[in-house]
mmCIF file of N, CA and C and ligand atoms in Angstrom:
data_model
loop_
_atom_site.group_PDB
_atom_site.id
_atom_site.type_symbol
_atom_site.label_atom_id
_atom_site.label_comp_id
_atom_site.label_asym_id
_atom_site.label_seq_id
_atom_site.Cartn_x
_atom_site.Cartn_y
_atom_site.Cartn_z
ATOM 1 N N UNK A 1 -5.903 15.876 -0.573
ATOM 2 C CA UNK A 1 -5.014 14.775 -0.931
ATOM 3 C C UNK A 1 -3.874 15.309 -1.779
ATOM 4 N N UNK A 2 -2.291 15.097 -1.778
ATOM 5 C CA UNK A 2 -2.062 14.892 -2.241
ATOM 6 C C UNK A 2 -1.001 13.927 -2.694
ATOM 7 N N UNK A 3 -0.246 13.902 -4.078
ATOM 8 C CA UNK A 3 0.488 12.821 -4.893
ATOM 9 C C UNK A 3 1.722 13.279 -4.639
ATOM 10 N N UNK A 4 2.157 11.993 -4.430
ATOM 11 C CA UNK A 4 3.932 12.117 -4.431
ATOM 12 C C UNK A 4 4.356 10.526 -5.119
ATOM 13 N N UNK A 5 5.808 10.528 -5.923
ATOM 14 C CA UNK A 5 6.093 9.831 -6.636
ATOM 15 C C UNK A 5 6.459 9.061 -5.699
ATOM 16 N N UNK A 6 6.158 7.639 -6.293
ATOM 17 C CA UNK A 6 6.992 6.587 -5.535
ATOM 18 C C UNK A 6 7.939 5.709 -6.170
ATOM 19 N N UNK A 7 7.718 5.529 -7.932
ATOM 20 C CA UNK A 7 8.645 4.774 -8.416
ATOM 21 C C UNK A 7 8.587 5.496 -9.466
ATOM 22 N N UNK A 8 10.289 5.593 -9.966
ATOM 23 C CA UNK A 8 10.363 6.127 -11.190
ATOM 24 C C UNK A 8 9.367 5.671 -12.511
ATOM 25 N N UNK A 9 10.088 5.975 -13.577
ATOM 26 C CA UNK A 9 8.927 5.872 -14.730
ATOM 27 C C UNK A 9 9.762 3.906 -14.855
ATOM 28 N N UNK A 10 11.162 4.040 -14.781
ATOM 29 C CA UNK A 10 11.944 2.895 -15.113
ATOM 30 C C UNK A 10 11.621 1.797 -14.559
ATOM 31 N N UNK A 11 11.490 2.413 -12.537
ATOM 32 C CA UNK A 11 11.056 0.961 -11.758
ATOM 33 C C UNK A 11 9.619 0.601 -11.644
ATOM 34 N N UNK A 12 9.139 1.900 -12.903
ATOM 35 C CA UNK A 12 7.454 1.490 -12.774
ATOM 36 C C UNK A 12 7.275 0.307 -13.362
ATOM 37 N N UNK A 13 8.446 0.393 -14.768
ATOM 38 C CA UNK A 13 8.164 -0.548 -16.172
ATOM 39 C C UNK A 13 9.133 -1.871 -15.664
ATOM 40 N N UNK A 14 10.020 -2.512 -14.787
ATOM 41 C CA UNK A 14 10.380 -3.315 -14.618
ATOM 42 C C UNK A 14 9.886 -4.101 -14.536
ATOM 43 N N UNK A 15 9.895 -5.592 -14.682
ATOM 44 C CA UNK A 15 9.002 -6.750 -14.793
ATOM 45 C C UNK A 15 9.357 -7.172 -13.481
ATOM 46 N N UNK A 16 8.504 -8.248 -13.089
ATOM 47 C CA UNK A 16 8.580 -9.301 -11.453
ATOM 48 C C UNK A 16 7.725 -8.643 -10.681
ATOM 49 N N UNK A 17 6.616 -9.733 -9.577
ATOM 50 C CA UNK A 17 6.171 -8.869 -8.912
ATOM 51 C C UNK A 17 6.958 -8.779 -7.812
ATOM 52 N N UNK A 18 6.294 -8.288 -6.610
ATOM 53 C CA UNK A 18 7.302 -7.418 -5.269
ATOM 54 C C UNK A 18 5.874 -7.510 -4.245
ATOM 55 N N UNK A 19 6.678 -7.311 -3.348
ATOM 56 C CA UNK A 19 5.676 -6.655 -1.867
ATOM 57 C C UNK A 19 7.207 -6.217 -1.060
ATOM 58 N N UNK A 20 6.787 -4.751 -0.918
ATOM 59 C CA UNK A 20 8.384 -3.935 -0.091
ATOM 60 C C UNK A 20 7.412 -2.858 0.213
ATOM 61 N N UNK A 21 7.942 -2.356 1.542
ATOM 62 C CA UNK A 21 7.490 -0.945 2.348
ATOM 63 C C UNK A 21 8.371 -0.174 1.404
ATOM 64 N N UNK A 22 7.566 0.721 1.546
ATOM 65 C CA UNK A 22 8.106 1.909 1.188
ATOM 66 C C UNK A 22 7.767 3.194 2.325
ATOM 67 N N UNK A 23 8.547 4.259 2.451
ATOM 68 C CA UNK A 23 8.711 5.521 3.349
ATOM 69 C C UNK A 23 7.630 6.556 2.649
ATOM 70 N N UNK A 24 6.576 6.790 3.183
ATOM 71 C CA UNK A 24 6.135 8.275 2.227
ATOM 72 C C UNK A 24 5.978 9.266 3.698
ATOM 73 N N UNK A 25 6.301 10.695 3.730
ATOM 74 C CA UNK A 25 5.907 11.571 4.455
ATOM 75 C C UNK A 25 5.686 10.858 5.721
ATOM 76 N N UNK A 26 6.685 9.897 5.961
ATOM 77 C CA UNK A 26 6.920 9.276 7.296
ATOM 78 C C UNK A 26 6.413 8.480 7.595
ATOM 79 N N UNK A 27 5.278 7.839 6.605
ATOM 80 C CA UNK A 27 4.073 6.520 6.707
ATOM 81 C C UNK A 27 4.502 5.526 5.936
ATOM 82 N N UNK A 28 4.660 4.200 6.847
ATOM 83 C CA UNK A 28 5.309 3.283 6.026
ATOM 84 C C UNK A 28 4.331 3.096 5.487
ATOM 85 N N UNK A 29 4.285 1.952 3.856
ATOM 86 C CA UNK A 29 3.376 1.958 3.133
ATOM 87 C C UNK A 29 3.350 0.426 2.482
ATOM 88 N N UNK A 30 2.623 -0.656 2.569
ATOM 89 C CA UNK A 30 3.049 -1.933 2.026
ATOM 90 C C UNK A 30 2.922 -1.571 0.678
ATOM 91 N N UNK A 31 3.788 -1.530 -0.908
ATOM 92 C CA UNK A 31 3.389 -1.262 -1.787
ATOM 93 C C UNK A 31 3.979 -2.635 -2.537
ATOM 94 N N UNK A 32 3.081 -3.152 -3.575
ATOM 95 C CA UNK A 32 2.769 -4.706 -4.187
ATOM 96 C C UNK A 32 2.742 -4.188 -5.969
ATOM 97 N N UNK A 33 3.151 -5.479 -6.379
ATOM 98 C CA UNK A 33 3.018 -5.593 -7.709
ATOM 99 C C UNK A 33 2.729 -6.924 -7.377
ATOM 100 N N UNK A 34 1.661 -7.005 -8.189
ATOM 101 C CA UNK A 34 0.808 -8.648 -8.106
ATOM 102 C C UNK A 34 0.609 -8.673 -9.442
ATOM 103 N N UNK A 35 0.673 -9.931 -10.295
ATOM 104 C CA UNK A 35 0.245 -9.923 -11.871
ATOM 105 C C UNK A 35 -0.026 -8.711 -12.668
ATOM 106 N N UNK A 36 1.475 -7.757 -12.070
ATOM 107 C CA UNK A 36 1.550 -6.827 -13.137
ATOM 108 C C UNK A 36 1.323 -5.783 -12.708
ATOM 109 N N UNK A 37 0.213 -5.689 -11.521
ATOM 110 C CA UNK A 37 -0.791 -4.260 -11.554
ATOM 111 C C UNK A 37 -0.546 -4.071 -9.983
ATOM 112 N N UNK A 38 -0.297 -3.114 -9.453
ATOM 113 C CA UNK A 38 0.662 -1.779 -8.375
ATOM 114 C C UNK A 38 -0.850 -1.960 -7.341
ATOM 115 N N UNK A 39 -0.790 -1.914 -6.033
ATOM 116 C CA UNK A 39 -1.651 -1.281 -5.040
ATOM 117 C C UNK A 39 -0.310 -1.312 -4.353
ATOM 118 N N UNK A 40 -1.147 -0.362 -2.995
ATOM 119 C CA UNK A 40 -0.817 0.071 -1.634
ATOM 120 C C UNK A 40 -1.788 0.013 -0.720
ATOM 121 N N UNK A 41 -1.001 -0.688 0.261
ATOM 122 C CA UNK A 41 -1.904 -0.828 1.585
ATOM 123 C C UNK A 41 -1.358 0.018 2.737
ATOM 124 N N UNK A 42 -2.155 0.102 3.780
ATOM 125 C CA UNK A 42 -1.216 0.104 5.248
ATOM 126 C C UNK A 42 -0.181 -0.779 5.429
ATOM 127 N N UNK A 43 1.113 -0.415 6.236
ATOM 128 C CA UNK A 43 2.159 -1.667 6.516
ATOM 129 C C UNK A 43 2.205 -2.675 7.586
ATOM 130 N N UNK A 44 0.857 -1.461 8.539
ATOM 131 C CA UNK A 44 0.659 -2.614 9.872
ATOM 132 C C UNK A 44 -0.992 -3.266 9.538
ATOM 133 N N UNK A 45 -0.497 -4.842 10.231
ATOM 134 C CA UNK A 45 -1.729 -5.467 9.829
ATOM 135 C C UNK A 45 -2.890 -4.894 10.797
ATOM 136 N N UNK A 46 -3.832 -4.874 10.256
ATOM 137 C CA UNK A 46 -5.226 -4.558 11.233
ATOM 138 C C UNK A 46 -5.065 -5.547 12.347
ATOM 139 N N UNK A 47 -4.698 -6.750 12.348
ATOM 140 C CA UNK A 47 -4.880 -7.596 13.191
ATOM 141 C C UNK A 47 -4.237 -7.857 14.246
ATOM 142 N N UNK A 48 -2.915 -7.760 14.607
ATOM 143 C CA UNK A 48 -2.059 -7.574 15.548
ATOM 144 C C UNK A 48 -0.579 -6.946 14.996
ATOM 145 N N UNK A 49 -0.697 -6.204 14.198
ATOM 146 C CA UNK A 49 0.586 -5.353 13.956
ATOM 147 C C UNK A 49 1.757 -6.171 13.480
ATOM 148 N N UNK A 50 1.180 -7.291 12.789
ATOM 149 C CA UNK A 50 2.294 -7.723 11.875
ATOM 150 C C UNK A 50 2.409 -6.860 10.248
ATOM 151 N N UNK A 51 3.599 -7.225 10.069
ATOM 152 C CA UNK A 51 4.310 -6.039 9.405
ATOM 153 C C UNK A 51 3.654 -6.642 7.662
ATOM 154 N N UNK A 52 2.825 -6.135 7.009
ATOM 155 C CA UNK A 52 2.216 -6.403 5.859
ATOM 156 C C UNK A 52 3.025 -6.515 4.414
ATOM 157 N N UNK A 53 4.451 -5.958 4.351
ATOM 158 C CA UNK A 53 5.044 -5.916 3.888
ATOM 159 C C UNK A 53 6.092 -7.302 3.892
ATOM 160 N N UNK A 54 5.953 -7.663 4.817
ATOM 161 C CA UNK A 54 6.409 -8.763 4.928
ATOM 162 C C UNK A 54 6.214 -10.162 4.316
ATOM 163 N N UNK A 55 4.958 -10.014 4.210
ATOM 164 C CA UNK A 55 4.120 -11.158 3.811
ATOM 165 C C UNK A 55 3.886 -11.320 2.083
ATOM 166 N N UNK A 56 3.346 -11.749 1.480
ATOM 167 C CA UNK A 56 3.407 -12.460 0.225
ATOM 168 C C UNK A 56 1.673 -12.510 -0.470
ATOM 169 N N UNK A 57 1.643 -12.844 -1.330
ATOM 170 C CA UNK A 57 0.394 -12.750 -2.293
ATOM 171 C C UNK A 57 -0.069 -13.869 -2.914
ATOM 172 N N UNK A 58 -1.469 -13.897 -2.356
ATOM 173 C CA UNK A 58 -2.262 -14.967 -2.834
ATOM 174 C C UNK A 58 -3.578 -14.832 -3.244
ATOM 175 N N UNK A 59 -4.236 -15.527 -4.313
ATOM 176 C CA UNK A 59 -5.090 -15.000 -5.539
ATOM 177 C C UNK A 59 -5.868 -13.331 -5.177
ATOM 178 N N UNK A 60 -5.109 -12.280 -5.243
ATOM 179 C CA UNK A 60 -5.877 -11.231 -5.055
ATOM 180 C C UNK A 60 -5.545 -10.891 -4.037
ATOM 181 N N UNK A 61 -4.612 -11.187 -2.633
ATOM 182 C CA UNK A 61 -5.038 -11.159 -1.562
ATOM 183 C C UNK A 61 -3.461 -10.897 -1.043
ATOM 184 N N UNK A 62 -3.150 -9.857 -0.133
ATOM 185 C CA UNK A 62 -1.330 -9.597 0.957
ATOM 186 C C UNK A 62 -1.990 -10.929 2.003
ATOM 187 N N UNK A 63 -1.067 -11.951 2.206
ATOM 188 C CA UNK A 63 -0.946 -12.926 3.190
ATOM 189 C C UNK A 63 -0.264 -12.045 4.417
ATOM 190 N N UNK A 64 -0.428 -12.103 5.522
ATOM 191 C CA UNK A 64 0.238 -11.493 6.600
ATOM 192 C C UNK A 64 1.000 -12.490 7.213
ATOM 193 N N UNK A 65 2.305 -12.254 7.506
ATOM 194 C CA UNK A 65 3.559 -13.135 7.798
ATOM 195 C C UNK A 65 3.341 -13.791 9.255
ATOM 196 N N UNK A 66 2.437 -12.732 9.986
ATOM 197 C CA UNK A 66 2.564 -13.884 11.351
ATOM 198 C C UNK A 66 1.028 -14.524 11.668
ATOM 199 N N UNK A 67 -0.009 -14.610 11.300
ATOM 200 C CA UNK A 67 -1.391 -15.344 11.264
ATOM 201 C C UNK A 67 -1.871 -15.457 10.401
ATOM 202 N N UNK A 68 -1.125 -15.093 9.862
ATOM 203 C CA UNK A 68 -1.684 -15.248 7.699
ATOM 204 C C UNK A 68 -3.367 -14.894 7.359
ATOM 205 N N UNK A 69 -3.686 -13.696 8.258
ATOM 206 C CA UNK A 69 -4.555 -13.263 7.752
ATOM 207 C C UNK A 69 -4.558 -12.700 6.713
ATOM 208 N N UNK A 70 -5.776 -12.653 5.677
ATOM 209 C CA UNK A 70 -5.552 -11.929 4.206
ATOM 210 C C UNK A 70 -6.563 -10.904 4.069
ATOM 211 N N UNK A 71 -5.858 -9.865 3.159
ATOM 212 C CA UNK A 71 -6.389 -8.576 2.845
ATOM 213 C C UNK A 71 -6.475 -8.270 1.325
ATOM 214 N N UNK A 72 -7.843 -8.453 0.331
ATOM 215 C CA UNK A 72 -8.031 -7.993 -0.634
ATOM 216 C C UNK A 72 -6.955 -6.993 -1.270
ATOM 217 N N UNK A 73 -5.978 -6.842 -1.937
ATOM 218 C CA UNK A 73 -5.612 -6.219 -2.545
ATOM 219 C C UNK A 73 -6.192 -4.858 -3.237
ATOM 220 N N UNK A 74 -7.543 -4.942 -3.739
ATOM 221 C CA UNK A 74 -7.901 -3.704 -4.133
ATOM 222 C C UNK A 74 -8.708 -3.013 -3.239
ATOM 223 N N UNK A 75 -9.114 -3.601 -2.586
ATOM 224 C CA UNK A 75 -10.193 -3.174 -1.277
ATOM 225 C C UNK A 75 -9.915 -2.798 0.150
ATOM 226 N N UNK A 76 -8.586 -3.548 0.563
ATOM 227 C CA UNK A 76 -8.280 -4.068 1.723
ATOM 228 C C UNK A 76 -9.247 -4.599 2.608
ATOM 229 N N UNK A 77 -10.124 -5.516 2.192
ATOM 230 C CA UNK A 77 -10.778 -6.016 3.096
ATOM 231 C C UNK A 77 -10.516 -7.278 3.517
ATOM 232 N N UNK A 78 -10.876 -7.974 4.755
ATOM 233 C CA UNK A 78 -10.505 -8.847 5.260
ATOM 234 C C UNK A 78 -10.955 -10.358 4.449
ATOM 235 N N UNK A 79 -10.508 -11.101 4.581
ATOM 236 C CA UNK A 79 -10.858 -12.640 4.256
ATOM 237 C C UNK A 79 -12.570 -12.555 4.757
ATOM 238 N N UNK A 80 -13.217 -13.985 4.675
ATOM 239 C CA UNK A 80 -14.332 -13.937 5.530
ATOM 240 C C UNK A 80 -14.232 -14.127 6.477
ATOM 241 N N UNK A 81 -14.708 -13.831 7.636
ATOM 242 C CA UNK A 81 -14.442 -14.382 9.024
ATOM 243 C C UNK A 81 -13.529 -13.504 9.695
ATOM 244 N N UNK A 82 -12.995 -12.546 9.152
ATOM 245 C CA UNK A 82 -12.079 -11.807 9.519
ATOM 246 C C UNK A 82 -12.426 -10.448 10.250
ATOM 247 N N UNK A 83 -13.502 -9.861 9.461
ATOM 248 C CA UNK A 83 -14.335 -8.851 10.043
ATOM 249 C C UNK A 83 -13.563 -7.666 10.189
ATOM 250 N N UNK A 84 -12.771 -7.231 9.358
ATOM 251 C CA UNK A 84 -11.824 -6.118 9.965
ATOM 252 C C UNK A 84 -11.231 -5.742 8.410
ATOM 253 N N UNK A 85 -10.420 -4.651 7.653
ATOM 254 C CA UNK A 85 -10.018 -3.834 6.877
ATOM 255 C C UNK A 85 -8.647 -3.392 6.959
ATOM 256 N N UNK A 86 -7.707 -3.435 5.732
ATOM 257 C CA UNK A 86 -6.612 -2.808 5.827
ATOM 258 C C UNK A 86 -7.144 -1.413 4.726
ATOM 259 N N UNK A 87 -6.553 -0.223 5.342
ATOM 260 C CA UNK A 87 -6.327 0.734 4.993
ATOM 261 C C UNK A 87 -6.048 0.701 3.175
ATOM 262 N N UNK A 88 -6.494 1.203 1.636
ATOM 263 C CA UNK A 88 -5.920 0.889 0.606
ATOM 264 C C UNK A 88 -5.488 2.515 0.230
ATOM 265 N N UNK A 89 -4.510 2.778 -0.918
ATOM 266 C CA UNK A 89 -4.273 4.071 -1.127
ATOM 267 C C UNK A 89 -4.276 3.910 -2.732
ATOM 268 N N UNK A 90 -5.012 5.242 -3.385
ATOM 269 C CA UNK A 90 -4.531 5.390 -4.745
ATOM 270 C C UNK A 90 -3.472 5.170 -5.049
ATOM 271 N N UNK A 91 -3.282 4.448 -6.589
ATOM 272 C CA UNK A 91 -2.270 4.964 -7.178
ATOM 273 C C UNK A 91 -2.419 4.879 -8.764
ATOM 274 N N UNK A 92 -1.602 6.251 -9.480
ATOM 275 C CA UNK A 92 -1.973 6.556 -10.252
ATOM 276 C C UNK A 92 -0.304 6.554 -11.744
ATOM 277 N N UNK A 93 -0.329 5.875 -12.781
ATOM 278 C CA UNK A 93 0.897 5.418 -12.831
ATOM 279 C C UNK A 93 0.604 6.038 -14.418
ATOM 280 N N UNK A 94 1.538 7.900 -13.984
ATOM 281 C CA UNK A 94 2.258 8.957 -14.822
ATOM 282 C C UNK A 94 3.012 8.776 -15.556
ATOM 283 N N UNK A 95 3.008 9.826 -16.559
ATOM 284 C CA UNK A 95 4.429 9.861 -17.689
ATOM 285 C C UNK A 95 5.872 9.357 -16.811
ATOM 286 N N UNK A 96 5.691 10.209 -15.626
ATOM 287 C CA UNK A 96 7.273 9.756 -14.982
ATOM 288 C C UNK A 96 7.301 9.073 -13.870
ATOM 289 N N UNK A 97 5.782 7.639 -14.026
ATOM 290 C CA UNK A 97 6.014 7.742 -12.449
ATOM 291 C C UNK A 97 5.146 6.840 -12.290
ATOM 292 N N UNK A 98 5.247 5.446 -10.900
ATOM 293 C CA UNK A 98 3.838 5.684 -10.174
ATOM 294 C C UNK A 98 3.658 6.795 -9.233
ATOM 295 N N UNK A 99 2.226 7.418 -9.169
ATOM 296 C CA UNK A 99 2.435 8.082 -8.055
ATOM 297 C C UNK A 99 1.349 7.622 -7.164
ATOM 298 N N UNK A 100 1.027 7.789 -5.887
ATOM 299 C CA UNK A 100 0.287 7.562 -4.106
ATOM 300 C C UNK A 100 0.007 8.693 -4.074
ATOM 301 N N UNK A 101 -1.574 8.534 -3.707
ATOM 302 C CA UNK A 101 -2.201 9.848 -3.338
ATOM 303 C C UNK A 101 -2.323 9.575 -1.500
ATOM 304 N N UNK A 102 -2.145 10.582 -0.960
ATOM 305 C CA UNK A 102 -2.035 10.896 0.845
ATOM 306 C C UNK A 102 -2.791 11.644 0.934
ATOM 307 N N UNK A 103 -3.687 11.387 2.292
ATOM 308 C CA UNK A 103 -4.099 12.397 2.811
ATOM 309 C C UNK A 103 -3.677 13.446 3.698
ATOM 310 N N UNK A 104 -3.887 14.584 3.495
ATOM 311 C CA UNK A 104 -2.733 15.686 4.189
ATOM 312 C C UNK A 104 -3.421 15.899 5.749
ATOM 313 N N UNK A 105 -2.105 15.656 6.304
ATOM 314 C CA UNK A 105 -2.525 15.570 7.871
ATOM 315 C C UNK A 105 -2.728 16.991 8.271
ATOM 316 N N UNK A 106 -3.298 17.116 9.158
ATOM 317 C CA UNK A 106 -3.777 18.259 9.662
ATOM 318 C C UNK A 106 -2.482 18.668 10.157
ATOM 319 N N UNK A 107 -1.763 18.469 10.620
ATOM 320 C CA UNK A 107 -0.911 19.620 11.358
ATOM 321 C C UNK A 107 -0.137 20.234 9.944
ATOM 322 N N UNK A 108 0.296 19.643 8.917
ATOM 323 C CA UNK A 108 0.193 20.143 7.530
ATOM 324 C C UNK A 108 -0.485 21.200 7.356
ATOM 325 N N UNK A 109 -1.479 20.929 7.168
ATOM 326 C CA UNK A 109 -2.463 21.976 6.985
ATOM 327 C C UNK A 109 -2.257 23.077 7.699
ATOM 328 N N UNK A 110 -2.500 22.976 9.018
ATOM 329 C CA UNK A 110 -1.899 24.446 10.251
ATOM 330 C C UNK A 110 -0.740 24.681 10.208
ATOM 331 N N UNK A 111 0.183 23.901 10.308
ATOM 332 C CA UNK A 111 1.626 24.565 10.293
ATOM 333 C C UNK A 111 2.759 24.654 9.262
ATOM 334 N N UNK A 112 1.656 23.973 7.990
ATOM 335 C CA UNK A 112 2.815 24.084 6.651
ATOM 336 C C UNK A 112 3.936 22.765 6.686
ATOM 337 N N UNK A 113 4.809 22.619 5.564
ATOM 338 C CA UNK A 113 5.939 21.644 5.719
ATOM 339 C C UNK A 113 5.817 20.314 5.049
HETATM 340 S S1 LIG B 1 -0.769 -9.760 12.950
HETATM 341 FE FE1 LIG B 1 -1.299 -10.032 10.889
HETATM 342 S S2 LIG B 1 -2.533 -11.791 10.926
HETATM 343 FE FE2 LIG B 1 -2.111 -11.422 12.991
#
């Protein structure tokens, strides 16, 4: 695994929450501020590839913009009845930084970059 910054130390400390993709190492990333406190999910929904970033926050939970299925925030797990998981990613919030931990893809690994 490793960490790469995603928000400065400044847009760590800004107030309001958010739900916006963000770009890491070419993986979009739904990243949330909900009552204060930072996760990251996958950006495509488990459920039919609506865009997770899109959607909005409710007690604990990313609403998905086109069936409003919901995904635990710290877990990514589905509502009940849902039976299915969004992807969640560390994050770890540094002297200069939040930072997202990734897992390093294999062709990384073999071919460097
Ligand atoms: S595509 Fe997200 S709930 Fe259906």
């Amino acid at each position: 695994m490793h960490w790469v910054r995603i928000l400065s130390k400044h847009e760590s400390e800004e107030s309001g929450d958010f739900v916006r993709m963000v770009k890491i190492d070419g993986q979009k990333i739904c990243l949330v501020r909900n009552d204060g406190r930072f996760y990251a999910l996958q950006n495509t929904c488990p459920h039919a590839g609506g865009i997770l970033s899109g959607g909005w926050c409710k007690n604990g939970h990313i609403v998905c913009p086109i069936h409003r299925y919901e995904y635990d925030l710290e877990t990514g797990k589905g509502a009940p009845g849902q039976y299915d998981y969004a992807d969640v990613y560390p994050l770890e919030l540094r002297d200069d930084g939040l930072y997202i931990g990734m897992k390093e893809s294999w062709w990384k690994k073999v071919w460097g970059g």
